């Protein structure tokens, strides 16, 4: 039976990045992914734009793949936050903080392609397409059951990393509970051609129906992430593209001139899922398997990438000392080390939704005063920018 030191379940961005980070350590690493590369490229989810914080860009540089991504990426030099129909607004300029940018926007498809192609050239065993269908934890290893081309296979690993997304089966099999907050919201995602260039500004506009983000893409194009209550989203999706365009223009305004939708509008139901623990015996959780966030603050993958690096750094130390990669002490350290980052980012994203979703007059007034104050307080601006960058 094949034996590995680390078996990663899930070859999404978190799992594939972890495989890259572990490759230089000399461990026997395998990555199991249910979906073929062709299916992934064809998937509508690949069209979503990801705002990568500066820290994530640094990590991709360290992993040696930023050189394949940067030509598809667009820097965010200014963040413009406003409240539709109210006076409050604030602008955060990276240059005011002595930075070149706050991060970059890249479509998930471009990033995935770069991560997978880099992985294929390195000594990582890809087991794909294959689905993990069961686990059995033993004293020194985990026995893993895989289904591939309708054949059942077995292998063993000293550590299993659950990178299998928000509905993680591994999390469930490990008996790890979860907190769920179904926001009853849907994100509508599309690319939008703009008449006026975006000048590398990321717009976050809070409206009575939910937040609307416009992230700068290459050329005169932005990625729209428009959050609605579920039934409103259904209603919008039933409109013609021309009517959706009119609604969008009415909601966003004319800062970018006439807006034109490019391609179809895709929808993503939104809910917060947070694992109650980040580990079980010989199992660690990373990425969406540990936390699936609302995209309002653009932090989900940034947070997941920091899980990946934290785990790989602990594994590097462990390997140097000749230790067991699935040791309980390592897993405890990993969970303890990630707690404060998770609390902060989940609190920040959740807080933004609470603050900006309801349209009650006192809350609308408070948030407008808050945005106006933020615009005049350099310290507060710096704090907000640091949270937005996931720092
Ligand atoms: C509209 C939208 C906008 C977003 N914007 C941002 C943003 O601006 N910035 C940001 O940081 N984040 C953003 N996010 C979040 C980001 O997309 C996710 O956090 C990230 O893609 C999660 O990656 P993952 O690898 O953890 O999980 P996933 O992408 O869900 O990957 C899990 C993988 O595991 C595989 N799998 C599952 N079960 C099994 C099994 N049993 N066996 C084998 N394989 C299995 C699946 O096929 C899948 O490929 C956004 C999300 C959405 C929906």
PDB file of N, CA and C and ligand atoms in Angstrom, residues 8-17 31-36 40 45 48-53 56 104-106 108 112 116 127 129-134 145-147 162-170 173 187-189 215 224-226 266-270 286-305 307-308, ligand 1:
ATOM      1  N   UNK A   8      -2.898  15.671   1.023  1.00  0.00           N
ATOM      2  CA  UNK A   8      -3.774  16.851   1.007  1.00  0.00           C
ATOM      3  C   UNK A   8      -5.047  16.467   0.256  1.00  0.00           C
ATOM      4  N   UNK A   9      -6.176  16.659   0.888  1.00  0.00           N
ATOM      5  CA  UNK A   9      -7.454  16.356   0.220  1.00  0.00           C
ATOM      6  C   UNK A   9      -8.038  17.669  -0.281  1.00  0.00           C
ATOM      7  N   UNK A  10      -8.104  17.810  -1.604  1.00  0.00           N
ATOM      8  CA  UNK A  10      -8.640  19.041  -2.200  1.00  0.00           C
ATOM      9  C   UNK A  10      -7.537  19.819  -2.883  1.00  0.00           C
ATOM     10  N   UNK A  11      -7.677  19.947  -4.199  1.00  0.00           N
ATOM     11  CA  UNK A  11      -6.673  20.681  -4.981  1.00  0.00           C
ATOM     12  C   UNK A  11      -7.213  22.011  -5.456  1.00  0.00           C
ATOM     13  N   UNK A  12      -8.014  22.680  -4.608  1.00  0.00           N
ATOM     14  CA  UNK A  12      -8.390  24.076  -4.888  1.00  0.00           C
ATOM     15  C   UNK A  12      -7.163  24.942  -4.611  1.00  0.00           C
ATOM     16  N   UNK A  13      -7.370  26.242  -4.500  1.00  0.00           N
ATOM     17  CA  UNK A  13      -6.206  27.115  -4.333  1.00  0.00           C
ATOM     18  C   UNK A  13      -5.455  26.846  -3.034  1.00  0.00           C
ATOM     19  N   UNK A  14      -6.172  26.518  -1.961  1.00  0.00           N
ATOM     20  CA  UNK A  14      -5.482  26.288  -0.682  1.00  0.00           C
ATOM     21  C   UNK A  14      -4.654  25.003  -0.748  1.00  0.00           C
ATOM     22  N   UNK A  15      -5.280  23.907  -1.182  1.00  0.00           N
ATOM     23  CA  UNK A  15      -4.574  22.625  -1.219  1.00  0.00           C
ATOM     24  C   UNK A  15      -3.397  22.659  -2.184  1.00  0.00           C
ATOM     25  N   UNK A  16      -3.613  23.245  -3.373  1.00  0.00           N
ATOM     26  CA  UNK A  16      -2.543  23.272  -4.376  1.00  0.00           C
ATOM     27  C   UNK A  16      -1.393  24.169  -3.905  1.00  0.00           C
ATOM     28  N   UNK A  17      -1.705  25.266  -3.207  1.00  0.00           N
ATOM     29  CA  UNK A  17      -0.632  26.137  -2.683  1.00  0.00           C
ATOM     30  C   UNK A  17       0.141  25.409  -1.585  1.00  0.00           C
ATOM     31  N   UNK A  31      -1.513  14.918  -3.407  1.00  0.00           N
ATOM     32  CA  UNK A  31      -2.668  15.806  -3.435  1.00  0.00           C
ATOM     33  C   UNK A  31      -3.803  15.087  -4.181  1.00  0.00           C
ATOM     34  N   UNK A  32      -4.933  14.954  -3.520  1.00  0.00           N
ATOM     35  CA  UNK A  32      -6.069  14.259  -4.129  1.00  0.00           C
ATOM     36  C   UNK A  32      -7.126  15.287  -4.518  1.00  0.00           C
ATOM     37  N   UNK A  33      -7.537  15.260  -5.770  1.00  0.00           N
ATOM     38  CA  UNK A  33      -8.545  16.226  -6.233  1.00  0.00           C
ATOM     39  C   UNK A  33      -9.599  15.503  -7.066  1.00  0.00           C
ATOM     40  N   UNK A  34     -10.861  15.842  -6.757  1.00  0.00           N
ATOM     41  CA  UNK A  34     -11.974  15.150  -7.409  1.00  0.00           C
ATOM     42  C   UNK A  34     -12.219  15.627  -8.836  1.00  0.00           C
ATOM     43  N   UNK A  35     -11.884  16.888  -9.099  1.00  0.00           N
ATOM     44  CA  UNK A  35     -12.257  17.504 -10.372  1.00  0.00           C
ATOM     45  C   UNK A  35     -11.048  17.562 -11.305  1.00  0.00           C
ATOM     46  N   UNK A  36     -11.240  17.227 -12.577  1.00  0.00           N
ATOM     47  CA  UNK A  36     -10.099  17.276 -13.508  1.00  0.00           C
ATOM     48  C   UNK A  36      -9.800  18.740 -13.852  1.00  0.00           C
ATOM     49  N   UNK A  40     -12.273  22.031 -14.184  1.00  0.00           N
ATOM     50  CA  UNK A  40     -12.046  23.247 -13.391  1.00  0.00           C
ATOM     51  C   UNK A  40     -11.993  24.468 -14.304  1.00  0.00           C
ATOM     52  N   UNK A  45     -17.090  29.145 -11.734  1.00  0.00           N
ATOM     53  CA  UNK A  45     -16.499  29.705 -10.510  1.00  0.00           C
ATOM     54  C   UNK A  45     -15.116  30.304 -10.780  1.00  0.00           C
ATOM     55  N   UNK A  48     -14.492  34.194 -11.008  1.00  0.00           N
ATOM     56  CA  UNK A  48     -14.559  35.161  -9.919  1.00  0.00           C
ATOM     57  C   UNK A  48     -13.199  35.840  -9.745  1.00  0.00           C
ATOM     58  N   UNK A  49     -13.276  37.138  -9.415  1.00  0.00           N
ATOM     59  CA  UNK A  49     -12.022  37.874  -9.217  1.00  0.00           C
ATOM     60  C   UNK A  49     -11.619  37.751  -7.758  1.00  0.00           C
ATOM     61  N   UNK A  50     -10.343  37.598  -7.506  1.00  0.00           N
ATOM     62  CA  UNK A  50      -9.854  37.520  -6.136  1.00  0.00           C
ATOM     63  C   UNK A  50      -8.979  38.724  -5.858  1.00  0.00           C
ATOM     64  N   UNK A  51      -9.273  39.411  -4.764  1.00  0.00           N
ATOM     65  CA  UNK A  51      -8.400  40.502  -4.331  1.00  0.00           C
ATOM     66  C   UNK A  51      -7.343  39.877  -3.431  1.00  0.00           C
ATOM     67  N   UNK A  52      -6.117  39.897  -3.890  1.00  0.00           N
ATOM     68  CA  UNK A  52      -5.028  39.314  -3.089  1.00  0.00           C
ATOM     69  C   UNK A  52      -4.366  40.418  -2.283  1.00  0.00           C
ATOM     70  N   UNK A  53      -4.322  40.234  -0.986  1.00  0.00           N
ATOM     71  CA  UNK A  53      -3.658  41.219  -0.122  1.00  0.00           C
ATOM     72  C   UNK A  53      -2.154  41.201  -0.406  1.00  0.00           C
ATOM     73  N   UNK A  56      -0.376  38.128   0.573  1.00  0.00           N
ATOM     74  CA  UNK A  56      -0.571  36.952  -0.284  1.00  0.00           C
ATOM     75  C   UNK A  56       0.339  37.028  -1.505  1.00  0.00           C
ATOM     76  N   UNK A 104      -3.395  43.040  -5.177  1.00  0.00           N
ATOM     77  CA  UNK A 104      -3.696  42.888  -6.602  1.00  0.00           C
ATOM     78  C   UNK A 104      -4.986  42.102  -6.801  1.00  0.00           C
ATOM     79  N   UNK A 105      -5.628  42.347  -7.937  1.00  0.00           N
ATOM     80  CA  UNK A 105      -6.824  41.574  -8.289  1.00  0.00           C
ATOM     81  C   UNK A 105      -6.458  40.644  -9.441  1.00  0.00           C
ATOM     82  N   UNK A 106      -6.865  39.400  -9.315  1.00  0.00           N
ATOM     83  CA  UNK A 106      -6.587  38.431 -10.378  1.00  0.00           C
ATOM     84  C   UNK A 106      -7.782  37.476 -10.455  1.00  0.00           C
ATOM     85  N   UNK A 108      -9.663  33.999 -10.505  1.00  0.00           N
ATOM     86  CA  UNK A 108      -9.316  32.710  -9.874  1.00  0.00           C
ATOM     87  C   UNK A 108      -8.700  31.777 -10.915  1.00  0.00           C
ATOM     88  N   UNK A 112      -5.254  29.831 -10.437  1.00  0.00           N
ATOM     89  CA  UNK A 112      -5.279  28.355 -10.377  1.00  0.00           C
ATOM     90  C   UNK A 112      -4.336  27.759 -11.419  1.00  0.00           C
ATOM     91  N   UNK A 116      -1.288  25.328 -10.476  1.00  0.00           N
ATOM     92  CA  UNK A 116      -1.282  23.918 -10.909  1.00  0.00           C
ATOM     93  C   UNK A 116      -0.113  23.620 -11.831  1.00  0.00           C
ATOM     94  N   UNK A 127      -3.157  12.888  -7.444  1.00  0.00           N
ATOM     95  CA  UNK A 127      -4.080  11.775  -7.620  1.00  0.00           C
ATOM     96  C   UNK A 127      -5.397  12.423  -8.061  1.00  0.00           C
ATOM     97  N   UNK A 129      -8.427  12.490 -11.527  1.00  0.00           N
ATOM     98  CA  UNK A 129      -9.535  12.736 -10.607  1.00  0.00           C
ATOM     99  C   UNK A 129      -9.698  11.567  -9.633  1.00  0.00           C
ATOM    100  N   UNK A 130      -9.845  11.885  -8.398  1.00  0.00           N
ATOM    101  CA  UNK A 130     -10.101  10.869  -7.360  1.00  0.00           C
ATOM    102  C   UNK A 130     -10.791  11.555  -6.191  1.00  0.00           C
ATOM    103  N   UNK A 131     -11.641  10.814  -5.532  1.00  0.00           N
ATOM    104  CA  UNK A 131     -12.382  11.372  -4.397  1.00  0.00           C
ATOM    105  C   UNK A 131     -12.056  10.576  -3.150  1.00  0.00           C
ATOM    106  N   UNK A 132     -11.771  11.257  -2.070  1.00  0.00           N
ATOM    107  CA  UNK A 132     -11.573  10.560  -0.796  1.00  0.00           C
ATOM    108  C   UNK A 132     -12.957  10.172  -0.290  1.00  0.00           C
ATOM    109  N   UNK A 133     -13.154   8.889  -0.042  1.00  0.00           N
ATOM    110  CA  UNK A 133     -14.484   8.416   0.361  1.00  0.00           C
ATOM    111  C   UNK A 133     -14.524   7.924   1.809  1.00  0.00           C
ATOM    112  N   UNK A 134     -13.370   7.885   2.452  1.00  0.00           N
ATOM    113  CA  UNK A 134     -13.370   7.463   3.851  1.00  0.00           C
ATOM    114  C   UNK A 134     -11.988   7.551   4.476  1.00  0.00           C
ATOM    115  N   UNK A 145      -9.333   6.009   2.027  1.00  0.00           N
ATOM    116  CA  UNK A 145      -9.989   5.293   0.930  1.00  0.00           C
ATOM    117  C   UNK A 145     -10.262   6.266  -0.202  1.00  0.00           C
ATOM    118  N   UNK A 146      -9.871   5.863  -1.415  1.00  0.00           N
ATOM    119  CA  UNK A 146     -10.040   6.752  -2.568  1.00  0.00           C
ATOM    120  C   UNK A 146     -10.861   6.063  -3.632  1.00  0.00           C
ATOM    121  N   UNK A 147     -11.709   6.846  -4.305  1.00  0.00           N
ATOM    122  CA  UNK A 147     -12.422   6.283  -5.434  1.00  0.00           C
ATOM    123  C   UNK A 147     -11.930   6.983  -6.691  1.00  0.00           C
ATOM    124  N   UNK A 162      -7.096  18.614   5.391  1.00  0.00           N
ATOM    125  CA  UNK A 162      -8.403  18.859   4.764  1.00  0.00           C
ATOM    126  C   UNK A 162      -8.356  20.228   4.098  1.00  0.00           C
ATOM    127  N   UNK A 163      -8.305  20.210   2.753  1.00  0.00           N
ATOM    128  CA  UNK A 163      -8.383  21.458   1.973  1.00  0.00           C
ATOM    129  C   UNK A 163      -9.545  21.268   1.008  1.00  0.00           C
ATOM    130  N   UNK A 164     -10.593  20.612   1.520  1.00  0.00           N
ATOM    131  CA  UNK A 164     -11.693  20.184   0.642  1.00  0.00           C
ATOM    132  C   UNK A 164     -12.898  21.124   0.686  1.00  0.00           C
ATOM    133  N   UNK A 165     -12.641  22.396   0.997  1.00  0.00           N
ATOM    134  CA  UNK A 165     -13.668  23.422   0.827  1.00  0.00           C
ATOM    135  C   UNK A 165     -14.677  23.537   1.959  1.00  0.00           C
ATOM    136  N   UNK A 166     -15.614  24.493   1.774  1.00  0.00           N
ATOM    137  CA  UNK A 166     -16.578  24.844   2.820  1.00  0.00           C
ATOM    138  C   UNK A 166     -17.424  23.678   3.314  1.00  0.00           C
ATOM    139  N   UNK A 167     -17.745  22.733   2.436  1.00  0.00           N
ATOM    140  CA  UNK A 167     -18.566  21.592   2.873  1.00  0.00           C
ATOM    141  C   UNK A 167     -17.702  20.381   3.160  1.00  0.00           C
ATOM    142  N   UNK A 168     -16.545  20.615   3.727  1.00  0.00           N
ATOM    143  CA  UNK A 168     -15.537  19.575   3.947  1.00  0.00           C
ATOM    144  C   UNK A 168     -16.087  18.269   4.548  1.00  0.00           C
ATOM    145  N   UNK A 169     -15.894  17.180   3.804  1.00  0.00           N
ATOM    146  CA  UNK A 169     -16.279  15.864   4.322  1.00  0.00           C
ATOM    147  C   UNK A 169     -15.259  15.423   5.380  1.00  0.00           C
ATOM    148  N   UNK A 170     -14.001  15.819   5.165  1.00  0.00           N
ATOM    149  CA  UNK A 170     -12.960  15.404   6.111  1.00  0.00           C
ATOM    150  C   UNK A 170     -13.277  15.982   7.497  1.00  0.00           C
ATOM    151  N   UNK A 173     -16.009  13.864   8.928  1.00  0.00           N
ATOM    152  CA  UNK A 173     -15.554  12.544   9.359  1.00  0.00           C
ATOM    153  C   UNK A 173     -14.680  12.638  10.603  1.00  0.00           C
ATOM    154  N   UNK A 187     -24.143  36.368  -3.853  1.00  0.00           N
ATOM    155  CA  UNK A 187     -23.267  37.313  -4.563  1.00  0.00           C
ATOM    156  C   UNK A 187     -23.476  37.119  -6.056  1.00  0.00           C
ATOM    157  N   UNK A 188     -23.730  38.222  -6.750  1.00  0.00           N
ATOM    158  CA  UNK A 188     -23.830  38.184  -8.211  1.00  0.00           C
ATOM    159  C   UNK A 188     -22.502  38.687  -8.754  1.00  0.00           C
ATOM    160  N   UNK A 189     -21.902  37.903  -9.612  1.00  0.00           N
ATOM    161  CA  UNK A 189     -20.541  38.192 -10.048  1.00  0.00           C
ATOM    162  C   UNK A 189     -20.502  38.292 -11.571  1.00  0.00           C
ATOM    163  N   UNK A 215     -13.998  45.755  -8.516  1.00  0.00           N
ATOM    164  CA  UNK A 215     -12.553  45.614  -8.377  1.00  0.00           C
ATOM    165  C   UNK A 215     -11.884  45.846  -9.729  1.00  0.00           C
ATOM    166  N   UNK A 224     -17.388  42.853 -10.909  1.00  0.00           N
ATOM    167  CA  UNK A 224     -18.505  43.236 -10.042  1.00  0.00           C
ATOM    168  C   UNK A 224     -18.797  42.107  -9.049  1.00  0.00           C
ATOM    169  N   UNK A 225     -18.896  42.439  -7.779  1.00  0.00           N
ATOM    170  CA  UNK A 225     -19.373  41.465  -6.786  1.00  0.00           C
ATOM    171  C   UNK A 225     -20.504  42.183  -6.059  1.00  0.00           C
ATOM    172  N   UNK A 226     -21.721  41.790  -6.384  1.00  0.00           N
ATOM    173  CA  UNK A 226     -22.913  42.538  -5.972  1.00  0.00           C
ATOM    174  C   UNK A 226     -23.745  41.621  -5.078  1.00  0.00           C
ATOM    175  N   UNK A 266     -22.937  35.407 -12.770  1.00  0.00           N
ATOM    176  CA  UNK A 266     -22.936  34.141 -12.016  1.00  0.00           C
ATOM    177  C   UNK A 266     -23.373  34.415 -10.583  1.00  0.00           C
ATOM    178  N   UNK A 267     -23.930  33.385  -9.942  1.00  0.00           N
ATOM    179  CA  UNK A 267     -24.386  33.627  -8.571  1.00  0.00           C
ATOM    180  C   UNK A 267     -23.724  32.654  -7.592  1.00  0.00           C
ATOM    181  N   UNK A 268     -23.410  33.157  -6.396  1.00  0.00           N
ATOM    182  CA  UNK A 268     -22.790  32.350  -5.341  1.00  0.00           C
ATOM    183  C   UNK A 268     -23.573  32.575  -4.043  1.00  0.00           C
ATOM    184  N   UNK A 269     -24.223  31.536  -3.502  1.00  0.00           N
ATOM    185  CA  UNK A 269     -24.906  31.712  -2.208  1.00  0.00           C
ATOM    186  C   UNK A 269     -23.875  31.959  -1.102  1.00  0.00           C
ATOM    187  N   UNK A 270     -24.207  32.824  -0.142  1.00  0.00           N
ATOM    188  CA  UNK A 270     -23.200  33.218   0.845  1.00  0.00           C
ATOM    189  C   UNK A 270     -23.543  32.757   2.243  1.00  0.00           C
ATOM    190  N   UNK A 286      -7.321  23.479   6.532  1.00  0.00           N
ATOM    191  CA  UNK A 286      -6.841  24.761   5.986  1.00  0.00           C
ATOM    192  C   UNK A 286      -7.881  25.316   5.009  1.00  0.00           C
ATOM    193  N   UNK A 287      -7.770  26.605   4.722  1.00  0.00           N
ATOM    194  CA  UNK A 287      -8.618  27.247   3.708  1.00  0.00           C
ATOM    195  C   UNK A 287     -10.092  27.194   4.061  1.00  0.00           C
ATOM    196  N   UNK A 288     -10.936  27.069   3.036  1.00  0.00           N
ATOM    197  CA  UNK A 288     -12.377  27.086   3.272  1.00  0.00           C
ATOM    198  C   UNK A 288     -12.854  25.931   4.144  1.00  0.00           C
ATOM    199  N   UNK A 289     -12.107  24.838   4.205  1.00  0.00           N
ATOM    200  CA  UNK A 289     -12.488  23.736   5.103  1.00  0.00           C
ATOM    201  C   UNK A 289     -12.452  24.229   6.557  1.00  0.00           C
ATOM    202  N   UNK A 290     -11.631  25.243   6.820  1.00  0.00           N
ATOM    203  CA  UNK A 290     -11.540  25.806   8.173  1.00  0.00           C
ATOM    204  C   UNK A 290     -12.481  26.995   8.341  1.00  0.00           C
ATOM    205  N   UNK A 291     -12.678  27.750   7.263  1.00  0.00           N
ATOM    206  CA  UNK A 291     -13.501  28.971   7.347  1.00  0.00           C
ATOM    207  C   UNK A 291     -13.950  29.390   5.967  1.00  0.00           C
ATOM    208  N   UNK A 292     -15.226  29.452   5.759  1.00  0.00           N
ATOM    209  CA  UNK A 292     -15.730  29.988   4.488  1.00  0.00           C
ATOM    210  C   UNK A 292     -16.385  31.323   4.808  1.00  0.00           C
ATOM    211  N   UNK A 293     -15.860  32.395   4.225  1.00  0.00           N
ATOM    212  CA  UNK A 293     -16.311  33.738   4.608  1.00  0.00           C
ATOM    213  C   UNK A 293     -17.179  34.391   3.540  1.00  0.00           C
ATOM    214  N   UNK A 294     -17.871  35.440   3.954  1.00  0.00           N
ATOM    215  CA  UNK A 294     -18.581  36.321   3.019  1.00  0.00           C
ATOM    216  C   UNK A 294     -17.508  37.061   2.212  1.00  0.00           C
ATOM    217  N   UNK A 295     -17.694  37.229   0.897  1.00  0.00           N
ATOM    218  CA  UNK A 295     -16.617  37.873   0.135  1.00  0.00           C
ATOM    219  C   UNK A 295     -16.573  39.393   0.278  1.00  0.00           C
ATOM    220  N   UNK A 296     -17.429  39.963   1.142  1.00  0.00           N
ATOM    221  CA  UNK A 296     -17.515  41.428   1.218  1.00  0.00           C
ATOM    222  C   UNK A 296     -16.153  42.077   1.461  1.00  0.00           C
ATOM    223  N   UNK A 297     -15.328  41.461   2.294  1.00  0.00           N
ATOM    224  CA  UNK A 297     -14.034  42.083   2.585  1.00  0.00           C
ATOM    225  C   UNK A 297     -12.905  41.441   1.780  1.00  0.00           C
ATOM    226  N   UNK A 298     -13.240  40.506   0.897  1.00  0.00           N
ATOM    227  CA  UNK A 298     -12.228  39.881   0.031  1.00  0.00           C
ATOM    228  C   UNK A 298     -11.109  39.218   0.822  1.00  0.00           C
ATOM    229  N   UNK A 299     -11.452  38.463   1.854  1.00  0.00           N
ATOM    230  CA  UNK A 299     -10.406  37.933   2.739  1.00  0.00           C
ATOM    231  C   UNK A 299     -10.319  36.413   2.797  1.00  0.00           C
ATOM    232  N   UNK A 300     -11.322  35.705   2.221  1.00  0.00           N
ATOM    233  CA  UNK A 300     -11.393  34.250   2.414  1.00  0.00           C
ATOM    234  C   UNK A 300     -10.117  33.523   2.029  1.00  0.00           C
ATOM    235  N   UNK A 301      -9.689  33.712   0.796  1.00  0.00           N
ATOM    236  CA  UNK A 301      -8.503  32.986   0.362  1.00  0.00           C
ATOM    237  C   UNK A 301      -7.237  33.551   0.996  1.00  0.00           C
ATOM    238  N   UNK A 302      -7.199  34.865   1.202  1.00  0.00           N
ATOM    239  CA  UNK A 302      -6.015  35.452   1.863  1.00  0.00           C
ATOM    240  C   UNK A 302      -5.788  34.791   3.223  1.00  0.00           C
ATOM    241  N   UNK A 303      -6.885  34.587   3.945  1.00  0.00           N
ATOM    242  CA  UNK A 303      -6.788  33.944   5.260  1.00  0.00           C
ATOM    243  C   UNK A 303      -6.350  32.479   5.104  1.00  0.00           C
ATOM    244  N   UNK A 304      -6.925  31.813   4.087  1.00  0.00           N
ATOM    245  CA  UNK A 304      -6.581  30.407   3.837  1.00  0.00           C
ATOM    246  C   UNK A 304      -5.111  30.243   3.473  1.00  0.00           C
ATOM    247  N   UNK A 305      -4.588  31.193   2.724  1.00  0.00           N
ATOM    248  CA  UNK A 305      -3.185  31.108   2.313  1.00  0.00           C
ATOM    249  C   UNK A 305      -2.264  31.264   3.532  1.00  0.00           C
ATOM    250  N   UNK A 307      -3.095  30.179   6.486  1.00  0.00           N
ATOM    251  CA  UNK A 307      -3.158  28.850   7.141  1.00  0.00           C
ATOM    252  C   UNK A 307      -2.091  27.946   6.527  1.00  0.00           C
ATOM    253  N   UNK A 308      -2.089  27.966   5.190  1.00  0.00           N
ATOM    254  CA  UNK A 308      -1.184  27.097   4.430  1.00  0.00           C
ATOM    255  C   UNK A 308       0.270  27.352   4.840  1.00  0.00           C
TER     256      UNK A 308
HETATM  257  C1  LIG B   1     -17.866  35.536  -5.268  1.00  0.00           C
HETATM  258  C2  LIG B   1     -16.624  35.274  -4.456  1.00  0.00           C
HETATM  259  C3  LIG B   1     -15.625  36.234  -4.380  1.00  0.00           C
HETATM  260  C4  LIG B   1     -14.483  36.005  -3.609  1.00  0.00           C
HETATM  261  N1  LIG B   1     -13.535  36.979  -3.521  1.00  0.00           N
HETATM  262  C5  LIG B   1     -12.443  36.785  -2.763  1.00  0.00           C
HETATM  263  C6  LIG B   1     -11.418  37.777  -2.681  1.00  0.00           C
HETATM  264  O1  LIG B   1     -11.512  38.846  -3.285  1.00  0.00           O
HETATM  265  N2  LIG B   1     -10.320  37.518  -1.910  1.00  0.00           N
HETATM  266  C7  LIG B   1     -10.191  36.348  -1.204  1.00  0.00           C
HETATM  267  O2  LIG B   1      -9.184  36.190  -0.516  1.00  0.00           O
HETATM  268  N3  LIG B   1     -11.144  35.393  -1.277  1.00  0.00           N
HETATM  269  C8  LIG B   1     -12.252  35.563  -2.033  1.00  0.00           C
HETATM  270  N4  LIG B   1     -13.195  34.590  -2.129  1.00  0.00           N
HETATM  271  C9  LIG B   1     -12.983  33.311  -1.392  1.00  0.00           C
HETATM  272  C10 LIG B   1     -12.116  32.334  -2.169  1.00  0.00           C
HETATM  273  O3  LIG B   1     -12.640  32.113  -3.456  1.00  0.00           O
HETATM  274  C11 LIG B   1     -12.055  31.009  -1.388  1.00  0.00           C
HETATM  275  O4  LIG B   1     -11.689  31.285  -0.066  1.00  0.00           O
HETATM  276  C12 LIG B   1     -11.053  30.023  -1.972  1.00  0.00           C
HETATM  277  O5  LIG B   1     -11.247  29.830  -3.349  1.00  0.00           O
HETATM  278  C13 LIG B   1     -11.167  28.678  -1.209  1.00  0.00           C
HETATM  279  O6  LIG B   1     -10.202  27.790  -1.677  1.00  0.00           O
HETATM  280  P1  LIG B   1     -10.075  26.334  -1.029  1.00  0.00           P
HETATM  281  O7  LIG B   1      -8.980  25.660  -1.801  1.00  0.00           O
HETATM  282  O8  LIG B   1      -9.962  26.423   0.442  1.00  0.00           O
HETATM  283  O9  LIG B   1     -11.472  25.607  -1.303  1.00  0.00           O
HETATM  284  P2  LIG B   1     -12.169  25.174  -2.668  1.00  0.00           P
HETATM  285  O10 LIG B   1     -11.879  26.132  -3.754  1.00  0.00           O
HETATM  286  O11 LIG B   1     -13.602  24.916  -2.340  1.00  0.00           O
HETATM  287  O12 LIG B   1     -11.462  23.806  -3.067  1.00  0.00           O
HETATM  288  C14 LIG B   1     -11.798  22.584  -2.474  1.00  0.00           C
HETATM  289  C15 LIG B   1     -11.398  21.473  -3.440  1.00  0.00           C
HETATM  290  O13 LIG B   1     -11.541  20.200  -2.810  1.00  0.00           O
HETATM  291  C16 LIG B   1     -12.048  19.268  -3.749  1.00  0.00           C
HETATM  292  N5  LIG B   1     -12.709  18.207  -2.967  1.00  0.00           N
HETATM  293  C17 LIG B   1     -13.774  18.328  -2.135  1.00  0.00           C
HETATM  294  N6  LIG B   1     -14.045  17.150  -1.540  1.00  0.00           N
HETATM  295  C18 LIG B   1     -13.139  16.260  -2.020  1.00  0.00           C
HETATM  296  C19 LIG B   1     -12.911  14.870  -1.779  1.00  0.00           C
HETATM  297  N7  LIG B   1     -13.664  14.162  -0.922  1.00  0.00           N
HETATM  298  N8  LIG B   1     -11.908  14.256  -2.440  1.00  0.00           N
HETATM  299  C20 LIG B   1     -11.121  14.967  -3.305  1.00  0.00           C
HETATM  300  N9  LIG B   1     -11.289  16.285  -3.559  1.00  0.00           N
HETATM  301  C21 LIG B   1     -12.275  16.919  -2.921  1.00  0.00           C
HETATM  302  C22 LIG B   1     -13.008  20.095  -4.609  1.00  0.00           C
HETATM  303  O14 LIG B   1     -13.193  19.498  -5.880  1.00  0.00           O
HETATM  304  C23 LIG B   1     -12.280  21.430  -4.693  1.00  0.00           C
HETATM  305  O15 LIG B   1     -11.444  21.526  -5.824  1.00  0.00           O
HETATM  306  C24 LIG B   1     -14.347  34.787  -2.894  1.00  0.00           C
HETATM  307  C25 LIG B   1     -15.340  33.804  -2.975  1.00  0.00           C
HETATM  308  C26 LIG B   1     -16.464  34.051  -3.747  1.00  0.00           C
HETATM  309  C27 LIG B   1     -17.542  32.997  -3.814  1.00  0.00           C
END
